[in-house]
PDB file of C-alpha atoms in Angstrom:
ATOM      1  CA  UNK A   1       6.594-208.799  33.303  1.00 48.00           C
ATOM      2  CA  UNK A   2       8.094-205.498  33.426  1.00 47.00           C
ATOM      3  CA  UNK A   3      11.965-204.600  34.251  1.00 49.00           C
ATOM      4  CA  UNK A   4      11.144-203.063  37.459  1.00 47.00           C
ATOM      5  CA  UNK A   5       9.047-205.957  38.928  1.00 47.00           C
ATOM      6  CA  UNK A   6      11.336-208.450  37.212  1.00 49.00           C
ATOM      7  CA  UNK A   7      14.288-207.266  39.029  1.00 48.00           C
ATOM      8  CA  UNK A   8      12.671-207.237  41.963  1.00 44.00           C
ATOM      9  CA  UNK A   9      12.039-210.871  42.193  1.00 46.00           C
ATOM     10  CA  UNK A  10      15.695-211.594  40.690  1.00 46.00           C
ATOM     11  CA  UNK A  11      17.114-209.609  43.507  1.00 41.00           C
ATOM     12  CA  UNK A  12      14.966-211.948  46.273  1.00 44.00           C
ATOM     13  CA  UNK A  13      15.764-214.941  43.961  1.00 43.00           C
ATOM     14  CA  UNK A  14      19.488-214.218  44.287  1.00 46.00           C
ATOM     15  CA  UNK A  15      19.026-213.961  48.234  1.00 42.00           C
ATOM     16  CA  UNK A  16      17.119-217.085  48.569  1.00 43.00           C
ATOM     17  CA  UNK A  17      19.024-219.300  46.230  1.00 44.00           C
ATOM     18  CA  UNK A  18      22.559-218.309  48.270  1.00 41.00           C
ATOM     19  CA  UNK A  19      21.076-218.946  51.255  1.00 41.00           C
ATOM     20  CA  UNK A  20      19.475-222.141  50.223  1.00 41.00           C
ATOM     21  CA  UNK A  21      22.916-223.529  48.342  1.00 39.00           C
ATOM     22  CA  UNK A  22      24.666-222.390  51.374  1.00 38.00           C
ATOM     23  CA  UNK A  23      22.559-223.979  54.171  1.00 38.00           C
ATOM     24  CA  UNK A  24      22.321-227.158  51.521  1.00 40.00           C
ATOM     25  CA  UNK A  25      26.255-227.227  50.936  1.00 39.00           C
ATOM     26  CA  UNK A  26      26.468-228.341  54.480  1.00 35.00           C
ATOM     27  CA  UNK A  27      24.459-231.000  54.174  1.00 37.00           C
ATOM     28  CA  UNK A  28      24.645-232.307  50.901  1.00 58.00           C
ATOM     29  CA  UNK A  29      27.598-231.956  48.535  1.00 83.00           C
ATOM     30  CA  UNK A  30      27.053-231.337  44.940  1.00 89.00           C
ATOM     31  CA  UNK A  31      27.611-233.852  42.356  1.00 92.00           C
ATOM     32  CA  UNK A  32      31.096-234.323  41.578  1.00 93.00           C
ATOM     33  CA  UNK A  33      32.550-235.205  38.191  1.00 95.00           C
ATOM     34  CA  UNK A  34      33.958-238.724  37.238  1.00 94.00           C
ATOM     35  CA  UNK A  35      35.929-239.814  34.089  1.00 92.00           C
ATOM     36  CA  UNK A  36      36.186-243.168  32.149  1.00 92.00           C
ATOM     37  CA  UNK A  37      38.015-244.245  29.088  1.00 91.00           C
ATOM     38  CA  UNK A  38      36.189-244.946  26.018  1.00 88.00           C
ATOM     39  CA  UNK A  39      36.507-245.113  22.205  1.00 87.00           C
ATOM     40  CA  UNK A  40      36.181-242.529  19.592  1.00 83.00           C
ATOM     41  CA  UNK A  41      33.863-243.106  16.024  1.00 83.00           C
ATOM     42  CA  UNK A  42      37.689-243.187  14.583  1.00 87.00           C
ATOM     43  CA  UNK A  43      38.998-245.845  17.240  1.00 86.00           C
ATOM     44  CA  UNK A  44      40.804-243.556  19.578  1.00 89.00           C
ATOM     45  CA  UNK A  45      41.260-243.767  23.106  1.00 92.00           C
ATOM     46  CA  UNK A  46      39.561-240.960  25.024  1.00 91.00           C
ATOM     47  CA  UNK A  47      37.990-239.668  28.111  1.00 94.00           C
ATOM     48  CA  UNK A  48      34.634-239.111  28.968  1.00 94.00           C
ATOM     49  CA  UNK A  49      33.104-237.065  31.627  1.00 95.00           C
ATOM     50  CA  UNK A  50      30.043-237.700  33.957  1.00 94.00           C
ATOM     51  CA  UNK A  51      28.968-236.808  37.782  1.00 96.00           C
ATOM     52  CA  UNK A  52      28.310-238.815  40.679  1.00 94.00           C
ATOM     53  CA  UNK A  53      26.777-238.155  43.997  1.00 90.00           C
ATOM     54  CA  UNK A  54      28.233-237.834  47.460  1.00 86.00           C
ATOM     55  CA  UNK A  55      27.695-241.669  48.094  1.00 88.00           C
ATOM     56  CA  UNK A  56      29.595-242.529  44.489  1.00 88.00           C
ATOM     57  CA  UNK A  57      26.180-243.032  42.831  1.00 90.00           C
ATOM     58  CA  UNK A  58      26.466-242.417  39.061  1.00 92.00           C
ATOM     59  CA  UNK A  59      23.558-240.112  38.267  1.00 91.00           C
ATOM     60  CA  UNK A  60      25.293-238.861  34.732  1.00 92.00           C
ATOM     61  CA  UNK A  61      26.456-241.461  32.623  1.00 92.00           C
ATOM     62  CA  UNK A  62      30.147-240.113  30.990  1.00 93.00           C
ATOM     63  CA  UNK A  63      28.942-239.401  28.210  1.00 93.00           C
ATOM     64  CA  UNK A  64      30.194-235.893  27.848  1.00 94.00           C
ATOM     65  CA  UNK A  65      33.622-234.459  25.980  1.00 94.00           C
ATOM     66  CA  UNK A  66      33.747-231.964  28.569  1.00 95.00           C
ATOM     67  CA  UNK A  67      32.171-230.922  31.887  1.00 95.00           C
ATOM     68  CA  UNK A  68      32.224-228.129  34.402  1.00 95.00           C
ATOM     69  CA  UNK A  69      31.908-228.548  38.156  1.00 95.00           C
ATOM     70  CA  UNK A  70      28.235-227.927  39.277  1.00 95.00           C
ATOM     71  CA  UNK A  71      27.887-224.377  40.340  1.00 93.00           C
ATOM     72  CA  UNK A  72      26.062-222.591  43.341  1.00 91.00           C
ATOM     73  CA  UNK A  73      22.880-222.888  40.881  1.00 92.00           C
ATOM     74  CA  UNK A  74      22.959-226.334  40.781  1.00 93.00           C
ATOM     75  CA  UNK A  75      23.880-226.322  36.816  1.00 95.00           C
ATOM     76  CA  UNK A  76      26.562-227.687  34.833  1.00 95.00           C
ATOM     77  CA  UNK A  77      27.954-227.139  31.769  1.00 95.00           C
ATOM     78  CA  UNK A  78      28.403-230.059  29.457  1.00 95.00           C
ATOM     79  CA  UNK A  79      29.666-230.377  26.029  1.00 94.00           C
ATOM     80  CA  UNK A  80      29.134-233.363  23.488  1.00 92.00           C
ATOM     81  CA  UNK A  81      28.890-233.666  19.324  1.00 90.00           C
ATOM     82  CA  UNK A  82      29.765-229.929  18.708  1.00 90.00           C
ATOM     83  CA  UNK A  83      27.308-228.209  21.390  1.00 92.00           C
ATOM     84  CA  UNK A  84      26.994-227.000  24.742  1.00 94.00           C
ATOM     85  CA  UNK A  85      24.193-227.386  27.249  1.00 93.00           C
ATOM     86  CA  UNK A  86      23.762-227.031  30.839  1.00 95.00           C
ATOM     87  CA  UNK A  87      22.188-229.808  32.894  1.00 94.00           C
ATOM     88  CA  UNK A  88      20.329-229.997  36.668  1.00 93.00           C
ATOM     89  CA  UNK A  89      21.825-232.440  39.331  1.00 91.00           C
ATOM     90  CA  UNK A  90      19.443-234.895  38.287  1.00 89.00           C
ATOM     91  CA  UNK A  91      21.152-234.958  34.848  1.00 89.00           C
ATOM     92  CA  UNK A  92      17.867-233.650  33.249  1.00 91.00           C
ATOM     93  CA  UNK A  93      18.967-230.574  30.257  1.00 92.00           C
ATOM     94  CA  UNK A  94      18.511-227.119  31.375  1.00 90.00           C
ATOM     95  CA  UNK A  95      18.289-225.721  27.604  1.00 78.00           C
ATOM     96  CA  UNK A  96      17.051-228.169  24.971  1.00 68.00           C
ATOM     97  CA  UNK A  97      18.737-226.500  22.268  1.00 70.00           C
ATOM     98  CA  UNK A  98      22.483-227.048  21.541  1.00 82.00           C
ATOM     99  CA  UNK A  99      24.968-223.781  21.876  1.00 90.00           C
ATOM    100  CA  UNK A 100      27.770-223.257  19.732  1.00 89.00           C
ATOM    101  CA  UNK A 101      29.536-221.321  22.865  1.00 93.00           C
ATOM    102  CA  UNK A 102      28.890-221.029  26.568  1.00 94.00           C
ATOM    103  CA  UNK A 103      30.561-220.428  29.682  1.00 95.00           C
ATOM    104  CA  UNK A 104      29.536-221.913  33.404  1.00 96.00           C
ATOM    105  CA  UNK A 105      26.892-220.310  35.454  1.00 96.00           C
ATOM    106  CA  UNK A 106      28.602-217.407  38.038  1.00 95.00           C
ATOM    107  CA  UNK A 107      27.842-216.693  41.683  1.00 93.00           C
ATOM    108  CA  UNK A 108      24.902-214.400  40.276  1.00 94.00           C
ATOM    109  CA  UNK A 109      23.220-217.230  38.482  1.00 94.00           C
ATOM    110  CA  UNK A 110      23.872-215.927  34.992  1.00 96.00           C
ATOM    111  CA  UNK A 111      25.516-217.826  32.167  1.00 96.00           C
ATOM    112  CA  UNK A 112      27.273-216.111  29.111  1.00 96.00           C
ATOM    113  CA  UNK A 113      26.102-217.971  25.414  1.00 94.00           C
ATOM    114  CA  UNK A 114      26.084-217.805  21.998  1.00 90.00           C
ATOM    115  CA  UNK A 115      23.536-219.384  19.882  1.00 80.00           C
ATOM    116  CA  UNK A 116      24.983-218.746  16.679  1.00 72.00           C
ATOM    117  CA  UNK A 117      29.110-217.793  15.767  1.00 72.00           C
ATOM    118  CA  UNK A 118      28.413-214.040  16.078  1.00 81.00           C
ATOM    119  CA  UNK A 119      26.902-212.441  18.826  1.00 91.00           C
ATOM    120  CA  UNK A 120      26.899-213.244  22.637  1.00 94.00           C
ATOM    121  CA  UNK A 121      23.990-213.118  25.098  1.00 93.00           C
ATOM    122  CA  UNK A 122      23.339-213.486  29.222  1.00 95.00           C
ATOM    123  CA  UNK A 123      20.823-215.742  30.582  1.00 94.00           C
ATOM    124  CA  UNK A 124      19.721-216.554  34.327  1.00 94.00           C
ATOM    125  CA  UNK A 125      18.577-219.850  35.768  1.00 93.00           C
ATOM    126  CA  UNK A 126      14.859-218.719  34.487  1.00 92.00           C
ATOM    127  CA  UNK A 127      16.060-219.212  30.802  1.00 90.00           C
ATOM    128  CA  UNK A 128      15.135-215.564  30.670  1.00 91.00           C
ATOM    129  CA  UNK A 129      17.505-213.581  28.191  1.00 92.00           C
ATOM    130  CA  UNK A 130      19.533-210.956  30.741  1.00 93.00           C
ATOM    131  CA  UNK A 131      21.268-209.267  27.955  1.00 93.00           C
ATOM    132  CA  UNK A 132      20.380-209.573  24.353  1.00 89.00           C
ATOM    133  CA  UNK A 133      22.414-211.302  21.888  1.00 89.00           C
ATOM    134  CA  UNK A 134      23.788-207.951  20.341  1.00 90.00           C
ATOM    135  CA  UNK A 135      27.533-208.067  21.382  1.00 94.00           C
ATOM    136  CA  UNK A 136      30.353-209.202  19.828  1.00 94.00           C
ATOM    137  CA  UNK A 137      31.926-210.280  22.830  1.00 95.00           C
ATOM    138  CA  UNK A 138      31.024-210.327  26.608  1.00 96.00           C
ATOM    139  CA  UNK A 139      33.519-211.016  29.310  1.00 96.00           C
ATOM    140  CA  UNK A 140      33.100-212.881  32.468  1.00 96.00           C
ATOM    141  CA  UNK A 141      30.866-210.913  35.259  1.00 96.00           C
ATOM    142  CA  UNK A 142      33.488-209.289  38.002  1.00 95.00           C
ATOM    143  CA  UNK A 143      33.032-209.431  41.703  1.00 94.00           C
ATOM    144  CA  UNK A 144      31.131-206.072  41.392  1.00 94.00           C
ATOM    145  CA  UNK A 145      28.491-207.398  39.177  1.00 95.00           C
ATOM    146  CA  UNK A 146      29.648-205.792  36.077  1.00 96.00           C
ATOM    147  CA  UNK A 147      30.776-207.115  32.666  1.00 97.00           C
ATOM    148  CA  UNK A 148      33.092-205.892  29.743  1.00 97.00           C
ATOM    149  CA  UNK A 149      31.101-206.053  26.596  1.00 96.00           C
ATOM    150  CA  UNK A 150      32.516-204.882  22.949  1.00 96.00           C
ATOM    151  CA  UNK A 151      30.564-203.707  20.118  1.00 94.00           C
ATOM    152  CA  UNK A 152      32.269-203.160  16.748  1.00 92.00           C
ATOM    153  CA  UNK A 153      35.061-202.410  17.973  1.00 93.00           C
ATOM    154  CA  UNK A 154      34.052-200.383  21.324  1.00 95.00           C
ATOM    155  CA  UNK A 155      34.009-201.338  24.538  1.00 96.00           C
ATOM    156  CA  UNK A 156      31.734-200.462  27.765  1.00 95.00           C
ATOM    157  CA  UNK A 157      30.363-202.263  30.753  1.00 96.00           C
ATOM    158  CA  UNK A 158      26.835-204.001  31.854  1.00 95.00           C
ATOM    159  CA  UNK A 159      25.291-204.701  34.817  1.00 94.00           C
ATOM    160  CA  UNK A 160      23.513-208.101  36.212  1.00 94.00           C
ATOM    161  CA  UNK A 161      20.551-206.819  35.067  1.00 93.00           C
ATOM    162  CA  UNK A 162      21.321-206.087  31.651  1.00 92.00           C
ATOM    163  CA  UNK A 163      21.825-202.286  32.230  1.00 93.00           C
ATOM    164  CA  UNK A 164      24.516-200.820  30.056  1.00 94.00           C
ATOM    165  CA  UNK A 165      26.051-198.566  32.978  1.00 93.00           C
ATOM    166  CA  UNK A 166      29.066-197.635  30.786  1.00 94.00           C
ATOM    167  CA  UNK A 167      28.173-196.328  27.106  1.00 94.00           C
ATOM    168  CA  UNK A 168      29.801-199.076  24.613  1.00 94.00           C
ATOM    169  CA  UNK A 169      32.178-195.997  23.293  1.00 95.00           C
ATOM    170  CA  UNK A 170      35.537-196.319  24.614  1.00 96.00           C
ATOM    171  CA  UNK A 171      38.489-198.076  22.954  1.00 96.00           C
ATOM    172  CA  UNK A 172      39.508-199.968  25.783  1.00 96.00           C
ATOM    173  CA  UNK A 173      38.007-200.844  29.129  1.00 97.00           C
ATOM    174  CA  UNK A 174      40.014-202.674  31.543  1.00 96.00           C
ATOM    175  CA  UNK A 175      39.048-205.160  34.496  1.00 96.00           C
ATOM    176  CA  UNK A 176      38.300-203.759  37.787  1.00 95.00           C
ATOM    177  CA  UNK A 177      41.724-203.582  40.636  1.00 92.00           C
ATOM    178  CA  UNK A 178      41.328-204.896  44.033  1.00 90.00           C
ATOM    179  CA  UNK A 179      40.276-200.606  45.060  1.00 88.00           C
ATOM    180  CA  UNK A 180      37.036-200.876  42.938  1.00 90.00           C
ATOM    181  CA  UNK A 181      38.600-198.945  39.967  1.00 94.00           C
ATOM    182  CA  UNK A 182      38.918-199.512  36.365  1.00 95.00           C
ATOM    183  CA  UNK A 183      40.835-197.513  33.498  1.00 96.00           C
ATOM    184  CA  UNK A 184      39.110-196.658  30.450  1.00 96.00           C
ATOM    185  CA  UNK A 185      40.914-195.470  27.048  1.00 96.00           C
ATOM    186  CA  UNK A 186      39.753-193.599  24.217  1.00 94.00           C
ATOM    187  CA  UNK A 187      42.547-192.850  21.582  1.00 93.00           C
ATOM    188  CA  UNK A 188      45.815-191.970  23.696  1.00 94.00           C
ATOM    189  CA  UNK A 189      43.839-190.743  26.544  1.00 95.00           C
ATOM    190  CA  UNK A 190      43.263-192.732  29.867  1.00 96.00           C
ATOM    191  CA  UNK A 191      40.040-192.097  32.427  1.00 95.00           C
ATOM    192  CA  UNK A 192      39.020-193.681  35.253  1.00 95.00           C
ATOM    193  CA  UNK A 193      35.244-195.753  36.387  1.00 94.00           C
ATOM    194  CA  UNK A 194      34.449-196.165  39.926  1.00 91.00           C
ATOM    195  CA  UNK A 195      33.114-199.625  41.211  1.00 91.00           C
ATOM    196  CA  UNK A 196      29.512-198.679  39.839  1.00 91.00           C
ATOM    197  CA  UNK A 197      31.118-198.439  36.138  1.00 91.00           C
ATOM    198  CA  UNK A 198      30.496-194.836  36.136  1.00 89.00           C
ATOM    199  CA  UNK A 199      33.427-192.646  34.570  1.00 91.00           C
ATOM    200  CA  UNK A 200      34.319-190.162  37.206  1.00 90.00           C
ATOM    201  CA  UNK A 201      37.246-189.287  35.393  1.00 92.00           C
ATOM    202  CA  UNK A 202      36.661-188.834  31.840  1.00 92.00           C
ATOM    203  CA  UNK A 203      39.600-190.351  29.130  1.00 94.00           C
ATOM    204  CA  UNK A 204      41.925-186.534  29.585  1.00 92.00           C
ATOM    205  CA  UNK A 205      45.196-188.111  30.293  1.00 94.00           C
ATOM    206  CA  UNK A 206      48.046-189.393  28.624  1.00 93.00           C
ATOM    207  CA  UNK A 207      49.123-191.629  31.685  1.00 93.00           C
ATOM    208  CA  UNK A 208      47.155-194.108  34.335  1.00 93.00           C
ATOM    209  CA  UNK A 209      48.843-192.572  37.036  1.00 93.00           C
ATOM    210  CA  UNK A 210      47.738-188.749  35.582  1.00 93.00           C
ATOM    211  CA  UNK A 211      44.656-190.202  35.654  1.00 92.00           C
ATOM    212  CA  UNK A 212      44.604-192.312  39.153  1.00 92.00           C
ATOM    213  CA  UNK A 213      46.088-189.216  40.602  1.00 91.00           C
ATOM    214  CA  UNK A 214      42.759-187.003  39.439  1.00 90.00           C
ATOM    215  CA  UNK A 215      40.461-189.759  40.561  1.00 88.00           C
ATOM    216  CA  UNK A 216      42.245-190.016  44.332  1.00 85.00           C
ATOM    217  CA  UNK A 217      42.144-185.849  44.337  1.00 84.00           C
ATOM    218  CA  UNK A 218      38.380-186.295  43.652  1.00 79.00           C
ATOM    219  CA  UNK A 219      37.862-188.505  46.303  1.00 72.00           C
ATOM    220  CA  UNK A 220      40.186-186.580  49.082  1.00 69.00           C
ATOM    221  CA  UNK A 221      38.220-183.616  48.230  1.00 64.00           C
ATOM    222  CA  UNK A 222      35.118-184.800  49.556  1.00 56.00           C
ATOM    223  CA  UNK A 223      35.977-187.486  51.689  1.00 51.00           C
ATOM    224  CA  UNK A 224      33.341-187.262  54.774  1.00 50.00           C
ATOM    225  CA  UNK A 225      31.073-189.418  56.212  1.00 47.00           C
ATOM    226  CA  UNK A 226      28.236-188.387  53.882  1.00 48.00           C
ATOM    227  CA  UNK A 227      28.241-191.860  51.512  1.00 55.00           C
ATOM    228  CA  UNK A 228      28.231-189.504  48.439  1.00 54.00           C
ATOM    229  CA  UNK A 229      30.098-191.632  45.595  1.00 57.00           C
ATOM    230  CA  UNK A 230      32.323-190.687  43.351  1.00 52.00           C
ATOM    231  CA  UNK A 231      30.410-190.152  40.271  1.00 58.00           C
ATOM    232  CA  UNK A 232      28.450-187.555  42.554  1.00 62.00           C
ATOM    233  CA  UNK A 233      31.984-185.966  43.478  1.00 55.00           C
ATOM    234  CA  UNK A 234      33.097-185.880  40.127  1.00 59.00           C
ATOM    235  CA  UNK A 235      29.372-184.244  38.599  1.00 64.00           C
ATOM    236  CA  UNK A 236      29.959-181.509  41.844  1.00 61.00           C
ATOM    237  CA  UNK A 237      33.622-181.219  40.993  1.00 59.00           C
ATOM    238  CA  UNK A 238      32.868-180.030  37.348  1.00 62.00           C
ATOM    239  CA  UNK A 239      29.559-178.393  38.932  1.00 68.00           C
ATOM    240  CA  UNK A 240      31.489-176.055  40.407  1.00 62.00           C
ATOM    241  CA  UNK A 241      34.320-175.996  37.670  1.00 58.00           C
ATOM    242  CA  UNK A 242      31.214-174.883  35.291  1.00 67.00           C
ATOM    243  CA  UNK A 243      30.380-172.317  38.108  1.00 72.00           C
ATOM    244  CA  UNK A 244      33.774-170.896  38.295  1.00 63.00           C
ATOM    245  CA  UNK A 245      34.434-170.386  34.415  1.00 64.00           C
ATOM    246  CA  UNK A 246      30.540-169.001  34.341  1.00 71.00           C
ATOM    247  CA  UNK A 247      31.455-166.285  36.830  1.00 74.00           C
ATOM    248  CA  UNK A 248      34.824-165.542  34.837  1.00 68.00           C
ATOM    249  CA  UNK A 249      32.582-164.800  31.903  1.00 74.00           C
ATOM    250  CA  UNK A 250      30.325-162.893  34.000  1.00 79.00           C
ATOM    251  CA  UNK A 251      32.942-160.884  35.140  1.00 75.00           C
ATOM    252  CA  UNK A 252      34.652-160.455  31.602  1.00 74.00           C
ATOM    253  CA  UNK A 253      31.085-159.835  30.196  1.00 76.00           C
ATOM    254  CA  UNK A 254      30.933-156.766  32.513  1.00 78.00           C
ATOM    255  CA  UNK A 255      34.498-155.350  32.382  1.00 76.00           C
ATOM    256  CA  UNK A 256      33.546-155.333  28.180  1.00 78.00           C
ATOM    257  CA  UNK A 257      30.341-153.806  28.963  1.00 81.00           C
ATOM    258  CA  UNK A 258      31.862-151.106  31.046  1.00 80.00           C
ATOM    259  CA  UNK A 259      34.593-150.560  28.517  1.00 79.00           C
ATOM    260  CA  UNK A 260      32.033-150.448  25.960  1.00 84.00           C
ATOM    261  CA  UNK A 261      29.999-147.866  27.743  1.00 80.00           C
ATOM    262  CA  UNK A 262      33.070-145.737  28.545  1.00 79.00           C
ATOM    263  CA  UNK A 263      33.660-145.538  25.108  1.00 81.00           C
ATOM    264  CA  UNK A 264      30.328-144.993  24.082  1.00 83.00           C
ATOM    265  CA  UNK A 265      30.233-141.938  26.393  1.00 84.00           C
ATOM    266  CA  UNK A 266      33.595-140.516  25.247  1.00 82.00           C
ATOM    267  CA  UNK A 267      32.232-140.501  21.216  1.00 82.00           C
ATOM    268  CA  UNK A 268      28.599-138.735  22.646  1.00 85.00           C
ATOM    269  CA  UNK A 269      30.895-135.975  24.226  1.00 85.00           C
ATOM    270  CA  UNK A 270      33.334-135.987  21.075  1.00 83.00           C
ATOM    271  CA  UNK A 271      30.197-135.654  18.801  1.00 82.00           C
ATOM    272  CA  UNK A 272      29.133-132.863  21.363  1.00 84.00           C
ATOM    273  CA  UNK A 273      32.137-130.856  21.024  1.00 84.00           C
ATOM    274  CA  UNK A 274      32.150-130.726  17.605  1.00 83.00           C
ATOM    275  CA  UNK A 275      28.456-129.781  17.312  1.00 83.00           C
ATOM    276  CA  UNK A 276      30.080-126.911  19.652  1.00 82.00           C
ATOM    277  CA  UNK A 277      32.484-126.066  17.916  1.00 79.00           C
ATOM    278  CA  UNK A 278      30.632-125.844  14.473  1.00 82.00           C
ATOM    279  CA  UNK A 279      28.121-123.950  16.325  1.00 81.00           C
ATOM    280  CA  UNK A 280      30.450-121.372  17.347  1.00 80.00           C
ATOM    281  CA  UNK A 281      32.085-120.947  13.761  1.00 81.00           C
ATOM    282  CA  UNK A 282      28.841-120.604  11.935  1.00 81.00           C
ATOM    283  CA  UNK A 283      28.165-117.925  14.694  1.00 79.00           C
ATOM    284  CA  UNK A 284      31.722-116.143  13.920  1.00 76.00           C
ATOM    285  CA  UNK A 285      31.288-116.810  10.196  1.00 76.00           C
ATOM    286  CA  UNK A 286      27.809-114.681  10.264  1.00 79.00           C
ATOM    287  CA  UNK A 287      29.234-112.232  12.567  1.00 77.00           C
ATOM    288  CA  UNK A 288      31.951-111.755   9.884  1.00 74.00           C
ATOM    289  CA  UNK A 289      29.606-111.165   6.955  1.00 77.00           C
ATOM    290  CA  UNK A 290      27.621-108.329   9.334  1.00 74.00           C
ATOM    291  CA  UNK A 291      30.718-106.757   9.727  1.00 73.00           C
ATOM    292  CA  UNK A 292      31.618-106.457   6.152  1.00 68.00           C
TER     293      UNK A 292
END
């Protein structure tokens, strides 16, 4: 399935799944966690977990060392014998292969997993790999649908479709604040990212206050009901700055050209005057010889 078509169906699925689970939540509760005392292989008392339905009927035996509540997509994370996995509301495994590390499915229908001890990836409810297994770290997706990723000590952002929306080139990317901004850092310089993950203010400022002031000024400069994004504002501002610099250079070049032209004209006049003086001296010398 090509990426465009798949993205379309993912959006449709997300809308359908959200609607379905909101409707079903009013009529039927998802299974809840239950626990029971047990004895491990060494004879020590331990607690094991399972699930029961809304009527208290056990649907998943209390055999797991750790479990998470069922997410809105109807899958729960379970852990046993050193491996993680996902089960559905019937207790059946969503993925037959055990995972070394994993996190619960989120509201976007995505789960962050690690098959081995090196790289992380992201899967959806169709077991499709959204983010390939290349990143050293993947943070949880934030409300705006972006997650911080790390690769070879550099950070960036990916979205819920697996697109890298902020290049993985920064020394640090912070989480988004309530106003929808996040700070990025390169060396000792700080910049600002908008809610779409675009660097509207490059890392050029010495502190967060200065960087945010630049972002606020940028927003106020273009504050009008045009729907223009901050990234477009930044691009327009940079374009205007480049045009001003280009115009200044053009004017400076014109001045230098005029000065050079004036110098050339003066040199030409001096050369002409010198030629005339030499011609005059030649005539005088010739007249002197005739007189002698």
